[in-house]
Amino acid sequence: MKATMDKLVNLCKGRGIIFPGSEIYGGMGNTWDYGPVGVEIKNNLKRAWWKRFVQESDNSFGVDAAILMNSRVWDASGHTTSFTDPKMDCKNCKTRHRADNLIEAHSKGAVNPDTMTNEEMEAYIKEHHVVCPKCGKSDFTPIRTFNLMFETSRGVTEEGQNVVYLRPETAQGEFVNFLNVQRTTRAKVPFGIGQIGKAFRNEITPGNFIFRTIEFEQMEHQWFCKEGTDAKYYEEFKKKAWDFLVDLGFDPEHLRFKDHDKLAHYAKSACDIQYLFPIGWSELNGIHNRTNYDLSRHAEFSGKAMDYLDPVTNEKYIPYVIEYSIGADRLMLAALTEAYDEETLDGGDTRVVMHFHPAVAAYKVAVLPLQKSLGDKAREVYKKLSKSFMCAYDEAGSIGKRYRRQDEIGTPYCVTVDFDTANDNTVTLRDRDSMEQIRLNIDDVAAYVGEKIKFD
Ligand code: GAP
């Protein structure tokens, strides 16, 4: 892998993939805007996920729940009390840090702060003279816990306002709709609910580009099953999550499972799939056996029974849940990292090429007239092909430069319209990875490319 974070950030900014958020105002920390190319790539990743986890599963159903939920949801889920980070301020340079991150960085990953109490973390930082990454001094305030939920208020008058939260995860929208989905689909346990949507967290630590942002998208899937079958489904979802990544083109050498050292009090088992990001091995997604904690808590806090009645055995129970959760933006960063390559060509030139899975690439085909005078014919071809998939059109600069521009955003095929096109209705189709060219009839291009861009 030759991708560094700087190279990716520069490429993304220069090629319309991702821009710094609110850039003309000097930006806003940990926010990013997807550009014309980036929005296509991200949508394609979401489409691939939805296809695999909702569309192709005969017993999974989608929802799109509200971002703003009744605040009691977050009391029930435990977020109002426990969704906190342990923060410390550097007394010298006044910067704010997460104690767990300081320890992880200081020990180069050898010490796992997840298993430590706040007091233990404070003691470790003092004892090992852990320094502030900004100013190098070791003089911190005691740890204070900091709730990561963004708060806003609902109501017309100051007095009548109620606190509401921007959801910090999409999962609760799936839990609170468990019975709605079950009733309206007549689904039998086991079944799944999937959702893709925005989540918000008031993260205080540096984001590492789109790795950790304050606004991001999650793709979450809850599998509701009977206690006793949960361990089997936990393993199945681990495999499904892994296969999804490998099928998207990830090298298994760049992926690994990591069991959680400290389980949440309600979890029976939990692991992450880590990816070898430019910042090192880090969490890409999580798989959790959440037992029947979430549905039980919602039953308790809402007063509504969350039981499932088995139509065959007449048994009533609250299902267990296997959760699979992955950030769309984090997957985007992983896909960018995995795709990035710098190649030395035969003549000694180098090219940057993004080897995205064709299903993920923003544009499937770029239509390029060999010369500007062939523009009318080329636009005709563009019009025809863009009925089937996203296409780019480029007539500016030498053909070599145009190929390079498409390589840099990962367009799998370039169709060149030349002087023969008008006579024999054929075009040249260039493959991004092999750079080989074949001659095809215009009428056959959509079917040829359509086959190659499938995600199965
Ligand atoms: N419902 C479970 C849940 O939200 P999580 O581990 O907090 O679990 C799941 O988040 C996934 O969401 C992570 O594996 C990561 O891919 C993504 N994610 C979490 N926080 C994020 C952030 N601040 N920015 C970008 N992605 C994030």
Tab-separated table of C-alpha atoms and ligand atoms in Angstrom:
chain	number	residue	atom	x	y	z
A	1	MET	CA	0.000	0.000	0.000
A	2	LYS	CA	1.376	3.336	-0.975
A	3	ALA	CA	-1.367	5.560	0.378
A	4	THR	CA	-0.547	8.075	3.062
A	5	MET	CA	-3.192	10.246	4.634
A	6	ASP	CA	-1.688	13.368	3.024
A	7	LYS	CA	-1.757	11.813	-0.424
A	8	LEU	CA	-5.384	10.775	0.005
A	9	VAL	CA	-6.483	14.170	1.346
A	10	ASN	CA	-4.772	15.964	-1.547
A	11	LEU	CA	-6.151	13.636	-4.170
A	12	CYS	CA	-9.657	13.910	-2.712
A	13	LYS	CA	-9.500	17.687	-2.637
A	14	GLY	CA	-8.048	18.002	-6.125
A	15	ARG	CA	-10.336	15.527	-7.835
A	16	GLY	CA	-13.719	16.471	-6.372
A	17	ILE	CA	-13.946	13.534	-3.992
A	18	ILE	CA	-13.933	15.223	-0.559
A	19	PHE	CA	-13.471	18.884	0.409
A	20	PRO	CA	-12.875	20.384	3.872
A	21	GLY	CA	-16.246	21.410	5.369
A	22	SER	CA	-17.114	25.168	5.277
A	23	GLU	CA	-13.766	25.728	3.589
A	24	ILE	CA	-14.261	29.380	2.566
A	25	TYR	CA	-14.774	30.222	6.251
A	26	GLY	CA	-11.556	28.555	7.262
A	27	GLY	CA	-13.185	25.157	7.700
A	28	MET	CA	-14.749	23.481	10.700
A	29	GLY	CA	-12.866	20.749	12.539
A	30	ASN	CA	-13.828	17.177	11.755
A	31	THR	CA	-16.360	18.046	9.038
A	32	TRP	CA	-15.968	17.201	5.366
A	33	ASP	CA	-18.087	17.719	2.239
A	34	TYR	CA	-18.336	15.098	-0.463
A	35	GLY	CA	-17.835	16.476	-3.982
A	36	PRO	CA	-19.244	15.259	-7.312
A	37	VAL	CA	-16.986	12.210	-7.444
A	38	GLY	CA	-17.075	11.408	-3.726
A	39	VAL	CA	-20.849	11.412	-3.441
A	40	GLU	CA	-21.052	8.795	-6.202
A	41	ILE	CA	-18.442	6.561	-4.572
A	42	LYS	CA	-20.111	6.793	-1.182
A	43	ASN	CA	-23.560	6.130	-2.665
A	44	ASN	CA	-22.143	3.086	-4.436
A	45	LEU	CA	-20.688	1.756	-1.171
A	46	LYS	CA	-24.060	2.242	0.510
A	47	ARG	CA	-25.826	0.551	-2.405
A	48	ALA	CA	-23.462	-2.442	-2.231
A	49	TRP	CA	-24.056	-2.731	1.529
A	50	TRP	CA	-27.821	-2.485	1.172
A	51	LYS	CA	-27.804	-5.067	-1.625
A	52	ARG	CA	-25.821	-7.524	0.466
A	53	PHE	CA	-27.515	-7.035	3.836
A	54	VAL	CA	-31.101	-6.097	2.968
A	55	GLN	CA	-31.910	-6.862	-0.657
A	56	GLU	CA	-30.273	-10.295	-0.846
A	57	SER	CA	-31.433	-11.452	2.563
A	58	ASP	CA	-34.911	-12.931	2.302
A	59	ASN	CA	-35.615	-12.046	5.907
A	60	SER	CA	-34.127	-8.579	6.326
A	61	PHE	CA	-36.042	-5.360	5.969
A	62	GLY	CA	-35.051	-1.727	5.694
A	63	VAL	CA	-36.143	1.305	7.687
A	64	ASP	CA	-35.306	4.985	7.584
A	65	ALA	CA	-36.022	6.260	11.080
A	66	ALA	CA	-36.030	9.876	12.283
A	67	ILE	CA	-32.775	11.432	13.420
A	68	LEU	CA	-34.526	13.225	16.264
A	69	MET	CA	-36.082	10.747	18.656
A	70	ASN	CA	-37.969	11.013	21.916
A	71	SER	CA	-35.277	11.689	24.544
A	72	ARG	CA	-36.465	8.706	26.572
A	73	VAL	CA	-34.941	6.534	23.836
A	74	TRP	CA	-31.496	7.732	24.914
A	75	ASP	CA	-32.296	7.208	28.600
A	76	ALA	CA	-33.298	3.642	27.789
A	77	SER	CA	-30.233	2.987	25.646
A	78	GLY	CA	-27.949	4.386	28.333
A	79	HIS	CA	-26.530	7.140	26.135
A	80	THR	CA	-27.618	10.052	28.372
A	81	THR	CA	-25.643	8.639	31.285
A	82	SER	CA	-22.832	6.557	29.807
A	83	PHE	CA	-22.007	7.753	26.288
A	84	THR	CA	-18.995	9.669	27.489
A	85	ASP	CA	-15.322	10.174	26.745
A	86	PRO	CA	-12.705	10.696	29.485
A	87	LYS	CA	-11.247	14.088	28.668
A	88	MET	CA	-8.319	15.979	30.146
A	89	ASP	CA	-7.108	19.488	29.408
A	90	CYS	CA	-3.435	20.325	29.073
A	91	LYS	CA	-2.890	23.068	31.670
A	92	ASN	CA	0.027	24.435	29.674
A	93	CYS	CA	-1.351	24.847	26.124
A	94	LYS	CA	-5.066	24.483	26.953
A	95	THR	CA	-5.716	21.751	24.394
A	96	ARG	CA	-8.200	18.998	25.150
A	97	HIS	CA	-7.409	15.294	24.887
A	98	ARG	CA	-8.922	11.917	25.512
A	99	ALA	CA	-7.090	10.168	28.322
A	100	ASP	CA	-7.476	6.786	26.639
A	101	ASN	CA	-5.942	8.114	23.407
A	102	LEU	CA	-2.995	9.602	25.291
A	103	ILE	CA	-2.264	6.252	26.901
A	104	GLU	CA	-2.665	4.314	23.671
A	105	ALA	CA	-0.307	6.650	21.815
A	106	HIS	CA	2.239	6.723	24.656
A	107	SER	CA	2.347	2.939	24.979
A	108	LYS	CA	2.251	2.479	21.178
A	109	GLY	CA	-0.795	0.252	21.588
A	110	ALA	CA	0.804	-2.012	24.203
A	111	VAL	CA	-1.567	-0.815	26.947
A	112	ASN	CA	-5.301	-1.095	26.436
A	113	PRO	CA	-7.035	1.785	28.255
A	114	ASP	CA	-10.483	0.237	27.566
A	115	THR	CA	-9.982	-1.977	30.586
A	116	MET	CA	-8.971	0.904	32.927
A	117	THR	CA	-11.040	3.052	35.245
A	118	ASN	CA	-10.657	6.859	35.131
A	119	GLU	CA	-8.524	6.711	38.288
A	120	GLU	CA	-6.261	4.092	36.753
A	121	MET	CA	-5.848	6.179	33.608
A	122	GLU	CA	-4.942	9.270	35.642
A	123	ALA	CA	-2.426	7.269	37.628
A	124	TYR	CA	-0.884	5.778	34.481
A	125	ILE	CA	-0.517	9.218	32.875
A	126	LYS	CA	1.215	10.614	35.971
A	127	GLU	CA	3.414	7.617	36.571
A	128	HIS	CA	4.582	7.292	32.952
A	129	HIS	CA	4.913	11.005	32.474
A	130	VAL	CA	2.644	10.955	29.402
A	131	VAL	CA	3.022	14.239	27.550
A	132	CYS	CA	0.640	16.506	25.652
A	133	PRO	CA	0.994	15.796	21.900
A	134	LYS	CA	0.724	19.555	21.222
A	135	CYS	CA	3.229	21.145	23.640
A	136	GLY	CA	5.154	18.205	25.076
A	137	LYS	CA	4.413	19.083	28.740
A	138	SER	CA	2.923	16.616	31.189
A	139	ASP	CA	0.511	18.742	33.194
A	140	PHE	CA	-3.100	17.702	32.829
A	141	THR	CA	-6.350	18.452	34.676
A	142	PRO	CA	-8.097	15.459	36.283
A	143	ILE	CA	-10.332	13.452	33.950
A	144	ARG	CA	-13.815	14.779	33.382
A	145	THR	CA	-16.383	12.756	31.520
A	146	PHE	CA	-17.863	14.417	28.489
A	147	ASN	CA	-21.121	13.286	26.865
A	148	LEU	CA	-20.715	12.872	23.129
A	149	MET	CA	-24.317	13.554	22.178
A	150	PHE	CA	-25.166	16.832	20.452
A	151	GLU	CA	-28.014	18.523	22.239
A	152	THR	CA	-30.578	20.859	20.807
A	153	SER	CA	-33.976	22.015	22.007
A	154	ARG	CA	-37.498	21.623	20.764
A	155	GLY	CA	-40.246	24.107	21.509
A	156	VAL	CA	-41.394	27.609	20.693
A	157	THR	CA	-40.863	29.439	23.962
A	158	GLU	CA	-37.769	29.377	26.127
A	159	GLU	CA	-39.726	27.895	29.043
A	160	GLY	CA	-41.456	25.227	26.985
A	161	GLN	CA	-38.299	23.850	25.456
A	162	ASN	CA	-37.336	20.218	25.747
A	163	VAL	CA	-33.880	18.831	25.195
A	164	VAL	CA	-33.580	16.635	22.129
A	165	TYR	CA	-30.467	14.901	20.835
A	166	LEU	CA	-29.076	14.320	17.387
A	167	ARG	CA	-28.876	10.546	17.322
A	168	PRO	CA	-25.378	9.225	18.070
A	169	GLU	CA	-26.148	5.911	16.331
A	170	THR	CA	-28.831	4.675	13.952
A	171	ALA	CA	-29.357	1.423	15.872
A	172	GLN	CA	-32.050	2.758	18.211
A	173	GLY	CA	-34.295	3.549	15.222
A	174	GLU	CA	-34.161	-0.148	14.419
A	175	PHE	CA	-34.877	-1.283	17.976
A	176	VAL	CA	-37.870	0.999	18.536
A	177	ASN	CA	-39.379	-0.214	15.241
A	178	PHE	CA	-38.844	-3.900	15.989
A	179	LEU	CA	-42.543	-4.622	16.511
A	180	ASN	CA	-43.710	-2.319	13.673
A	181	VAL	CA	-41.511	-4.157	11.202
A	182	GLN	CA	-42.372	-7.587	12.564
A	183	ARG	CA	-46.130	-6.884	12.465
A	184	THR	CA	-46.233	-5.305	9.002
A	185	THR	CA	-43.927	-7.813	7.289
A	186	ARG	CA	-45.227	-10.802	9.283
A	187	ALA	CA	-41.567	-11.739	9.687
A	188	LYS	CA	-40.693	-14.674	11.893
A	189	VAL	CA	-37.721	-14.592	14.229
A	190	PRO	CA	-34.921	-14.737	13.177
A	191	PHE	CA	-35.128	-11.670	10.988
A	192	GLY	CA	-33.151	-8.493	10.424
A	193	ILE	CA	-33.648	-4.751	10.195
A	194	GLY	CA	-31.123	-2.643	8.298
A	195	GLN	CA	-30.728	1.084	8.106
A	196	ILE	CA	-28.372	3.651	6.597
A	197	GLY	CA	-28.367	7.134	8.023
A	198	LYS	CA	-26.570	10.021	9.642
A	199	ALA	CA	-25.287	9.903	13.188
A	200	PHE	CA	-23.668	12.682	15.194
A	201	ARG	CA	-21.035	12.629	17.914
A	202	ASN	CA	-19.303	15.544	19.577
A	203	GLU	CA	-15.882	13.956	19.101
A	204	ILE	CA	-13.081	15.972	20.658
A	205	THR	CA	-10.124	14.082	19.272
A	206	PRO	CA	-8.421	14.783	15.937
A	207	GLY	CA	-10.340	13.138	13.166
A	208	ASN	CA	-7.670	11.758	10.815
A	209	PHE	CA	-9.572	12.958	7.754
A	210	ILE	CA	-12.918	11.112	7.503
A	211	PHE	CA	-11.890	8.379	9.954
A	212	ARG	CA	-13.534	10.130	12.888
A	213	THR	CA	-15.948	12.965	12.212
A	214	ILE	CA	-18.671	14.673	14.212
A	215	GLU	CA	-21.296	13.941	11.551
A	216	PHE	CA	-21.119	10.629	9.737
A	217	GLU	CA	-23.214	7.910	8.223
A	218	GLN	CA	-23.714	4.483	9.677
A	219	MET	CA	-24.894	1.305	8.025
A	220	GLU	CA	-26.325	-0.857	10.772
A	221	HIS	CA	-28.093	-4.178	10.748
A	222	GLN	CA	-29.779	-5.809	13.732
A	223	TRP	CA	-30.500	-9.521	13.578
A	224	PHE	CA	-33.264	-10.523	16.018
A	225	CYS	CA	-32.945	-14.140	17.075
A	226	LYS	CA	-33.849	-16.525	19.847
A	227	GLU	CA	-31.547	-16.903	22.828
A	228	GLY	CA	-29.495	-20.037	22.288
A	229	THR	CA	-29.113	-19.392	18.548
A	230	ASP	CA	-27.246	-16.115	19.147
A	231	ALA	CA	-23.717	-17.569	19.231
A	232	LYS	CA	-24.250	-19.203	15.830
A	233	TYR	CA	-25.568	-15.988	14.265
A	234	TYR	CA	-22.751	-13.970	15.826
A	235	GLU	CA	-20.291	-16.159	13.917
A	236	GLU	CA	-22.383	-15.924	10.753
A	237	PHE	CA	-22.386	-12.126	10.853
A	238	LYS	CA	-18.663	-12.029	11.472
A	239	LYS	CA	-18.245	-14.029	8.281
A	240	LYS	CA	-20.798	-11.948	6.352
A	241	ALA	CA	-19.080	-8.722	7.382
A	242	TRP	CA	-15.678	-10.109	6.362
A	243	ASP	CA	-16.920	-11.479	3.023
A	244	PHE	CA	-18.552	-8.149	2.198
A	245	LEU	CA	-15.183	-6.422	2.445
A	246	VAL	CA	-13.284	-9.086	0.535
A	247	ASP	CA	-15.925	-9.060	-2.217
A	248	LEU	CA	-15.490	-5.294	-2.456
A	249	GLY	CA	-11.865	-5.974	-3.330
A	250	PHE	CA	-10.142	-5.646	0.068
A	251	ASP	CA	-6.993	-7.714	0.446
A	252	PRO	CA	-7.589	-10.064	3.439
A	253	GLU	CA	-4.021	-9.251	4.517
A	254	HIS	CA	-5.242	-5.736	5.289
A	255	LEU	CA	-8.099	-6.947	7.497
A	256	ARG	CA	-8.184	-8.655	10.879
A	257	PHE	CA	-10.637	-9.486	13.643
A	258	LYS	CA	-10.071	-7.956	17.046
A	259	ASP	CA	-12.110	-9.148	20.025
A	260	HIS	CA	-13.081	-6.443	22.509
A	261	ASP	CA	-11.029	-6.709	25.700
A	262	LYS	CA	-13.725	-5.120	27.809
A	263	LEU	CA	-17.326	-6.017	27.055
A	264	ALA	CA	-20.171	-3.567	27.657
A	265	HIS	CA	-22.226	-4.846	30.592
A	266	TYR	CA	-25.036	-6.017	28.283
A	267	ALA	CA	-22.852	-7.599	25.596
A	268	LYS	CA	-22.151	-11.300	25.445
A	269	SER	CA	-19.477	-11.016	22.775
A	270	ALA	CA	-18.119	-8.208	20.621
A	271	CYS	CA	-15.408	-7.775	18.031
A	272	ASP	CA	-14.256	-5.339	15.396
A	273	ILE	CA	-12.903	-5.882	11.949
A	274	GLN	CA	-9.844	-3.702	11.801
A	275	TYR	CA	-8.350	-2.362	8.597
A	276	LEU	CA	-4.768	-1.313	7.983
A	277	PHE	CA	-5.528	2.400	7.496
A	278	PRO	CA	-2.683	4.880	6.819
A	279	ILE	CA	-2.859	5.584	10.596
A	280	GLY	CA	-2.330	1.874	11.355
A	281	TRP	CA	-4.680	-0.952	12.316
A	282	SER	CA	-7.975	0.611	13.397
A	283	GLU	CA	-11.636	-0.286	13.716
A	284	LEU	CA	-13.572	-0.421	10.482
A	285	ASN	CA	-16.724	-2.085	11.766
A	286	GLY	CA	-18.161	-3.818	14.797
A	287	ILE	CA	-20.139	-7.003	15.399
A	288	HIS	CA	-21.858	-7.300	18.772
A	289	ASN	CA	-24.025	-9.835	20.532
A	290	ARG	CA	-26.206	-7.355	22.452
A	291	THR	CA	-28.362	-10.025	24.122
A	292	ASN	CA	-31.944	-8.841	24.714
A	293	TYR	CA	-30.706	-5.727	26.502
A	294	ASP	CA	-31.950	-3.086	24.041
A	295	LEU	CA	-35.455	-4.444	23.560
A	296	SER	CA	-35.801	-5.120	27.301
A	297	ARG	CA	-34.741	-1.566	28.142
A	298	HIS	CA	-37.197	-0.114	25.633
A	299	ALA	CA	-39.942	-2.298	27.096
A	300	GLU	CA	-39.057	-1.015	30.566
A	301	PHE	CA	-38.808	2.674	29.624
A	302	SER	CA	-41.736	2.855	27.188
A	303	GLY	CA	-44.057	0.529	29.069
A	304	LYS	CA	-44.744	-1.321	25.797
A	305	ALA	CA	-44.123	-5.045	25.681
A	306	MET	CA	-41.383	-5.985	23.228
A	307	ASP	CA	-42.087	-9.703	23.249
A	308	TYR	CA	-42.223	-11.851	20.205
A	309	LEU	CA	-44.834	-14.594	20.129
A	310	ASP	CA	-43.593	-17.666	18.314
A	311	PRO	CA	-46.551	-18.752	16.141
A	312	VAL	CA	-45.476	-22.396	16.189
A	313	THR	CA	-44.518	-22.998	19.815
A	314	ASN	CA	-46.638	-20.193	21.335
A	315	GLU	CA	-43.568	-19.213	23.296
A	316	LYS	CA	-43.228	-15.543	24.216
A	317	TYR	CA	-39.772	-14.027	24.520
A	318	ILE	CA	-37.693	-10.910	23.933
A	319	PRO	CA	-35.265	-11.700	21.109
A	320	TYR	CA	-31.514	-11.420	21.301
A	321	VAL	CA	-29.791	-9.096	18.844
A	322	ILE	CA	-26.669	-9.538	16.748
A	323	GLU	CA	-25.624	-6.105	15.592
A	324	TYR	CA	-23.374	-5.383	12.640
A	325	SER	CA	-22.376	-1.756	12.328
A	326	ILE	CA	-20.089	0.002	9.874
A	327	GLY	CA	-19.510	3.676	9.145
A	328	ALA	CA	-20.072	4.599	5.502
A	329	ASP	CA	-17.408	7.299	5.737
A	330	ARG	CA	-14.960	4.992	7.437
A	331	LEU	CA	-15.587	2.411	4.730
A	332	MET	CA	-15.013	5.196	2.210
A	333	LEU	CA	-11.613	5.942	3.774
A	334	ALA	CA	-10.746	2.252	3.735
A	335	ALA	CA	-11.853	1.939	0.094
A	336	LEU	CA	-9.758	4.975	-0.862
A	337	THR	CA	-6.733	3.569	0.959
A	338	GLU	CA	-7.141	0.139	-0.581
A	339	ALA	CA	-7.645	1.479	-4.103
A	340	TYR	CA	-4.719	3.911	-4.113
A	341	ASP	CA	-1.706	2.974	-6.167
A	342	GLU	CA	1.231	4.690	-7.829
A	343	GLU	CA	2.483	2.774	-10.816
A	344	THR	CA	5.607	3.201	-12.879
A	345	LEU	CA	4.770	2.774	-16.526
A	346	ASP	CA	6.910	1.333	-19.315
A	347	GLY	CA	8.296	4.684	-20.459
A	348	GLY	CA	9.270	5.581	-16.874
A	349	ASP	CA	6.221	7.798	-16.264
A	350	THR	CA	4.208	7.255	-13.115
A	351	ARG	CA	0.474	7.252	-12.755
A	352	VAL	CA	-1.778	7.440	-9.717
A	353	VAL	CA	-4.572	4.979	-10.165
A	354	MET	CA	-7.498	4.107	-7.924
A	355	HIS	CA	-8.271	0.408	-8.356
A	356	PHE	CA	-11.824	0.598	-7.026
A	357	HIS	CA	-14.143	-2.314	-7.545
A	358	PRO	CA	-16.038	-1.190	-10.688
A	359	ALA	CA	-19.286	-1.222	-8.675
A	360	VAL	CA	-17.755	1.365	-6.330
A	361	ALA	CA	-16.170	3.688	-8.914
A	362	ALA	CA	-17.963	7.031	-9.326
A	363	TYR	CA	-18.156	6.898	-13.114
A	364	LYS	CA	-18.255	3.583	-14.902
A	365	VAL	CA	-17.223	5.017	-18.243
A	366	ALA	CA	-15.552	8.241	-19.366
A	367	VAL	CA	-16.405	9.266	-22.910
A	368	LEU	CA	-13.485	11.009	-24.588
A	369	PRO	CA	-13.509	12.402	-28.133
A	370	LEU	CA	-10.051	11.976	-29.637
A	371	GLN	CA	-10.319	15.551	-30.871
A	372	LYS	CA	-12.751	18.340	-30.060
A	373	SER	CA	-14.163	18.146	-33.600
A	374	LEU	CA	-15.550	14.706	-32.703
A	375	GLY	CA	-17.507	16.234	-29.819
A	376	ASP	CA	-20.987	15.863	-31.343
A	377	LYS	CA	-20.571	12.139	-31.910
A	378	ALA	CA	-18.977	11.702	-28.477
A	379	ARG	CA	-21.869	13.518	-26.769
A	380	GLU	CA	-24.257	11.177	-28.551
A	381	VAL	CA	-22.344	8.229	-27.091
A	382	TYR	CA	-22.367	9.888	-23.650
A	383	LYS	CA	-26.122	10.417	-23.834
A	384	LYS	CA	-26.688	6.796	-24.755
A	385	LEU	CA	-24.429	5.306	-22.075
A	386	SER	CA	-25.535	7.628	-19.277
A	387	LYS	CA	-28.984	6.057	-19.446
A	388	SER	CA	-27.402	2.912	-17.996
A	389	PHE	CA	-24.839	4.262	-15.490
A	390	MET	CA	-22.906	7.339	-14.397
A	391	CYS	CA	-20.555	8.541	-17.131
A	392	ALA	CA	-17.997	11.307	-17.316
A	393	TYR	CA	-17.337	13.407	-20.380
A	394	ASP	CA	-13.992	15.071	-21.003
A	395	GLU	CA	-12.633	16.758	-24.097
A	396	ALA	CA	-9.997	19.014	-22.492
A	397	GLY	CA	-6.306	18.245	-23.005
A	398	SER	CA	-4.365	15.427	-24.605
A	399	ILE	CA	-5.873	11.959	-24.558
A	400	GLY	CA	-3.027	10.779	-22.295
A	401	LYS	CA	-3.804	13.469	-19.722
A	402	ARG	CA	-7.483	12.613	-19.849
A	403	TYR	CA	-6.745	8.938	-19.222
A	404	ARG	CA	-4.650	9.952	-16.183
A	405	ARG	CA	-7.469	12.097	-14.780
A	406	GLN	CA	-9.861	9.162	-15.021
A	407	ASP	CA	-7.273	6.787	-13.512
A	408	GLU	CA	-6.970	9.123	-10.538
A	409	ILE	CA	-10.667	8.872	-9.754
A	410	GLY	CA	-10.792	5.178	-10.608
A	411	THR	CA	-13.041	5.180	-13.700
A	412	PRO	CA	-12.812	1.544	-14.846
A	413	TYR	CA	-13.381	2.210	-18.558
A	414	CYS	CA	-12.600	4.995	-21.020
A	415	VAL	CA	-14.424	5.042	-24.325
A	416	THR	CA	-12.624	6.967	-27.021
A	417	VAL	CA	-14.538	8.264	-30.009
A	418	ASP	CA	-12.235	8.607	-32.995
A	419	PHE	CA	-12.397	9.170	-36.758
A	420	ASP	CA	-13.510	5.581	-37.466
A	421	THR	CA	-16.490	5.866	-35.132
A	422	ALA	CA	-18.655	7.745	-37.622
A	423	ASN	CA	-17.959	5.117	-40.319
A	424	ASP	CA	-18.229	1.821	-38.449
A	425	ASN	CA	-20.064	2.752	-35.217
A	426	THR	CA	-17.207	1.398	-33.090
A	427	VAL	CA	-15.231	2.940	-30.219
A	428	THR	CA	-12.078	2.062	-28.311
A	429	LEU	CA	-12.638	0.811	-24.772
A	430	ARG	CA	-9.644	1.116	-22.432
A	431	ASP	CA	-9.376	-0.877	-19.236
A	432	ARG	CA	-8.164	1.163	-16.227
A	433	ASP	CA	-6.080	-1.579	-14.603
A	434	SER	CA	-4.464	-3.331	-17.590
A	435	MET	CA	-4.601	-0.231	-19.843
A	436	GLU	CA	-5.439	-2.638	-22.656
A	437	GLN	CA	-7.747	-1.445	-25.379
A	438	ILE	CA	-10.398	-3.281	-27.354
A	439	ARG	CA	-12.634	-2.172	-30.184
A	440	LEU	CA	-16.382	-2.466	-29.563
A	441	ASN	CA	-19.575	-1.563	-31.341
A	442	ILE	CA	-21.210	1.391	-29.544
A	443	ASP	CA	-24.400	-0.627	-29.125
A	444	ASP	CA	-22.496	-3.310	-27.182
A	445	VAL	CA	-20.694	-1.041	-24.702
A	446	ALA	CA	-23.508	-0.745	-22.134
A	447	ALA	CA	-23.967	-4.526	-21.914
A	448	TYR	CA	-20.193	-5.155	-21.764
A	449	VAL	CA	-19.659	-2.613	-18.976
A	450	GLY	CA	-22.908	-3.578	-17.227
A	451	GLU	CA	-21.562	-7.110	-16.726
A	452	LYS	CA	-18.260	-5.858	-15.276
A	453	ILE	CA	-19.717	-3.416	-12.755
A	454	LYS	CA	-21.956	-5.888	-10.954
A	455	PHE	CA	-21.470	-6.415	-7.231
A	456	ASP	CA	-22.441	-9.992	-6.395
B	1	GAP	N1	-24.644	0.880	17.222
B	1	GAP	C1	-23.306	0.533	17.521
B	1	GAP	C2	-22.351	1.605	17.276
B	1	GAP	O1	-22.713	2.719	16.955
B	1	GAP	P1	-19.792	2.128	17.233
B	1	GAP	O2	-18.625	1.210	17.313
B	1	GAP	O3	-19.842	3.279	18.134
B	1	GAP	O4	-21.072	1.188	17.415
B	1	GAP	C3	-20.072	1.732	14.686
B	1	GAP	O5	-19.922	2.634	15.737
B	1	GAP	C4	-19.252	2.138	13.481
B	1	GAP	O6	-19.556	3.496	13.132
B	1	GAP	C5	-17.746	2.133	13.744
B	1	GAP	O7	-17.213	0.846	13.548
B	1	GAP	C6	-17.256	3.118	12.683
B	1	GAP	O8	-17.166	2.477	11.421
B	1	GAP	C7	-18.384	4.136	12.623
B	1	GAP	N2	-18.096	5.330	13.460
B	1	GAP	C8	-18.246	5.458	14.795
B	1	GAP	N3	-17.912	6.684	15.208
B	1	GAP	C9	-17.544	7.375	14.109
B	1	GAP	C10	-17.090	8.707	13.865
B	1	GAP	N4	-16.993	9.607	14.832
B	1	GAP	N5	-16.792	9.063	12.592
B	1	GAP	C11	-16.904	8.180	11.579
B	1	GAP	N6	-17.338	6.915	11.737
B	1	GAP	C12	-17.659	6.509	12.976
